[in-house]
Coordinates of C-alpha atoms in Angstrom, one line a residue:
M1387 CA -29.3 -2.9 23.3
T1388 CA -26.2 -1.1 24.5
E1389 CA -24.2 0.7 21.8
L1390 CA -20.6 -0.6 21.9
S1391 CA -17.8 1.7 20.8
L1392 CA -15.5 0.7 17.9
V1393 CA -11.7 1.1 18.2
I1394 CA -9.5 1.0 15.1
R1395 CA -5.9 0.3 16.0
P1396 CA -2.7 -1.0 14.2
E1397 CA -2.5 -4.7 13.9
L1398 CA -0.3 -6.3 16.5
P1399 CA 1.5 -9.7 16.3
I1400 CA -0.8 -11.0 19.0
D1401 CA -3.7 -10.5 16.6
H1402 CA -2.5 -13.1 14.1
N1403 CA -4.5 -16.1 15.3
A1404 CA -7.7 -14.1 15.7
I1405 CA -7.3 -12.6 12.2
E1406 CA -6.7 -16.1 10.7
R1407 CA -9.9 -17.4 12.4
L1408 CA -11.8 -14.4 11.1
H1409 CA -10.6 -15.0 7.5
E1410 CA -11.6 -18.7 7.8
R1411 CA -15.1 -17.7 8.9
A1412 CA -15.5 -15.0 6.2
F1413 CA -13.8 -16.7 3.2
G1414 CA -13.6 -20.4 4.0
P1415 CA -11.0 -22.9 2.9
G1416 CA -11.2 -21.7 -0.8
R1417 CA -9.3 -18.5 0.2
F1418 CA -6.0 -20.3 -0.3
A1419 CA -6.6 -20.8 -4.0
R1420 CA -7.5 -17.2 -4.8
T1421 CA -5.0 -15.2 -6.9
A1422 CA -4.8 -12.3 -4.4
F1423 CA -4.0 -14.7 -1.6
R1424 CA -1.3 -16.5 -3.6
L1425 CA 0.3 -13.1 -4.3
R1426 CA 0.4 -12.3 -0.6
E1427 CA 1.5 -15.8 0.4
G1428 CA 4.8 -15.7 2.2
A1429 CA 4.9 -11.9 2.2
P1430 CA 4.1 -10.4 5.6
P1431 CA 1.7 -7.4 5.8
V1432 CA 3.1 -4.0 6.4
M1433 CA 2.2 -3.7 10.1
D1434 CA 2.0 0.1 10.2
L1435 CA -0.6 0.0 7.3
S1436 CA -2.6 -3.0 8.6
F1437 CA -5.4 -2.3 11.1
T1438 CA -7.9 -4.2 13.3
A1439 CA -11.3 -3.2 14.5
L1440 CA -12.3 -4.1 18.1
V1441 CA -15.6 -3.9 20.0
G1442 CA -14.5 -4.2 23.6
T1443 CA -11.8 -7.0 23.4
L1444 CA -13.5 -8.7 20.5
L1445 CA -11.7 -8.4 17.2
V1446 CA -14.4 -7.8 14.6
G1447 CA -12.5 -6.6 11.6
S1448 CA -9.1 -6.5 9.8
V1449 CA -7.5 -4.9 6.8
R1450 CA -4.0 -5.6 5.6
M1451 CA -1.6 -4.1 3.1
T1452 CA 1.3 -6.1 1.6
P1453 CA 4.2 -4.7 -0.4
I1454 CA 4.2 -5.6 -4.1
Q1455 CA 5.7 -4.6 -7.4
A1456 CA 3.2 -3.7 -10.1
G1457 CA 4.9 -3.8 -13.4
G1458 CA 8.2 -2.7 -11.8
V1459 CA 6.5 0.0 -9.7
P1460 CA 6.5 -0.2 -5.9
A1461 CA 2.9 -0.6 -4.7
L1462 CA 0.7 -2.1 -2.0
M1463 CA -1.9 -4.9 -2.3
L1464 CA -4.8 -4.2 -0.1
G1465 CA -6.6 -7.1 1.5
P1466 CA -8.1 -9.0 2.8
L1467 CA -10.6 -6.6 4.2
T1468 CA -12.6 -8.7 6.6
V1469 CA -15.5 -8.0 9.0
E1470 CA -17.0 -10.5 11.3
P1471 CA -20.3 -11.5 9.6
A1472 CA -22.4 -10.6 12.6
F1473 CA -21.0 -7.0 12.5
E1474 CA -21.4 -6.4 8.8
G1475 CA -23.2 -3.3 7.6
R1476 CA -22.1 -1.1 10.5
G1477 CA -19.4 0.9 8.7
I1478 CA -16.5 -1.2 10.2
G1479 CA -15.1 -2.0 6.7
A1480 CA -15.2 1.6 5.6
A1481 CA -13.5 2.7 8.8
L1482 CA -10.7 0.2 8.3
M1483 CA -10.3 1.2 4.6
N1484 CA -10.1 4.9 5.4
R1485 CA -7.5 4.4 8.1
S1486 CA -5.4 2.2 6.0
I1487 CA -5.5 4.4 2.9
D1488 CA -5.0 7.6 4.8
T1489 CA -2.0 6.1 6.6
A1490 CA -0.5 4.8 3.3
R1491 CA -0.9 8.2 1.7
A1492 CA 0.7 10.0 4.7
K1493 CA 3.7 7.6 4.6
G1494 CA 4.4 8.4 0.9
H1495 CA 3.0 5.3 -0.8
R1496 CA 1.8 6.1 -4.3
L1497 CA -0.3 3.1 -5.5
V1498 CA -2.7 0.5 -4.0
L1499 CA -4.1 -2.5 -5.9
L1500 CA -6.8 -4.9 -4.9
V1501 CA -9.2 -7.6 -6.2
G1502 CA -12.7 -6.8 -5.2
D1503 CA -16.2 -5.5 -6.0
E1504 CA -15.9 -2.2 -7.8
P1505 CA -19.3 -0.9 -6.5
Y1506 CA -18.0 -1.2 -2.9
Y1507 CA -14.4 0.0 -3.4
S1508 CA -15.1 2.9 -5.9
R1509 CA -16.3 5.0 -3.0
F1510 CA -12.7 5.0 -1.7
G1511 CA -11.5 6.1 -5.2
F1512 CA -10.6 2.6 -6.6
K1513 CA -11.0 2.2 -10.4
R1514 CA -10.6 -0.7 -12.8
I1515 CA -7.1 -1.2 -14.1
P1516 CA -7.1 -1.0 -17.9
P1517 CA -7.0 -4.4 -19.5
K1518 CA -3.6 -6.0 -20.1
R1519 CA -1.8 -3.2 -18.3
L1520 CA -0.9 -5.4 -15.2
E1521 CA -0.9 -9.2 -15.0
L1522 CA -1.6 -11.1 -11.7
P1523 CA 0.0 -14.5 -11.1
G1524 CA -3.3 -16.3 -11.6
P1525 CA -6.8 -15.9 -13.0
V1526 CA -8.9 -12.9 -11.9
N1527 CA -12.0 -11.3 -13.4
P1528 CA -10.6 -8.0 -14.9
E1529 CA -13.7 -6.2 -13.7
R1530 CA -12.5 -6.9 -10.1
F1531 CA -8.9 -5.8 -10.5
L1532 CA -8.8 -2.3 -9.1
A1533 CA -6.3 0.5 -8.4
L1534 CA -6.2 3.6 -6.2
E1535 CA -3.6 6.2 -7.1
L1536 CA -2.5 7.9 -3.9
E1537 CA -0.4 10.2 -6.1
E1538 CA -1.8 11.2 -9.4
G1539 CA -0.1 9.4 -12.3
A1540 CA 1.2 6.5 -10.1
L1541 CA -0.4 3.9 -12.3
A1542 CA 0.9 5.3 -15.5
G1543 CA 4.4 3.8 -15.2
A1544 CA 3.1 0.4 -14.1
K1545 CA 3.0 -2.2 -16.9
G1546 CA 3.6 -5.9 -16.7
P1547 CA 3.5 -8.6 -14.0
V1548 CA 2.4 -8.0 -10.4
M1549 CA 4.6 -9.9 -7.9
P1550 CA 5.6 -9.8 -4.3
M1551 CA 8.2 -7.2 -3.3
P1552 CA 11.5 -9.0 -3.1
A1553 CA 12.7 -9.4 0.5
P1554 CA 15.7 -7.2 1.4
A1555 CA 19.0 -9.0 1.3
P1556 CA 20.2 -10.1 4.8
A1557 CA 22.8 -7.8 6.4
G1558 CA 26.3 -8.7 5.2
A1559 CA 25.1 -10.6 2.1
G1560 CA 27.2 -10.0 -0.9
A1561 CA 29.9 -8.3 1.0

């Protein structure tokens, strides 16, 4: 079998439909009811922190970051991290994670949250959020609610509800 090279690049608007189909295959229709999905609903991902993985012209993976407030502190919600099932176990998810986290750190972001499996995400530095520190807008297993401090102490000031980052006011509003 020929070894195909993997390309990680920023997500482009043209990738939207392929990513939605990938999410459908990976997570099924139940994804819309998940708390993390509901938190990201209506909030576009930060395009310069969201990446795709391609083998040739085939999109085989995606990771997105969405701006949120975590107990009043600006943060990012990572996810979904998705890899085409036929390409799992080849390091694609790790490559996407590393690119997204490294870029967020380089751009001055301080805190990243996610809902996921601690054994997988701990290798990137994610740790469980202390109980009752932050509240998501729906049920989630507290063992799966994780944070990565891109700057030491970033989680210390975050306490309370996690919600989408408010959209900026339109130009000329309130003038």
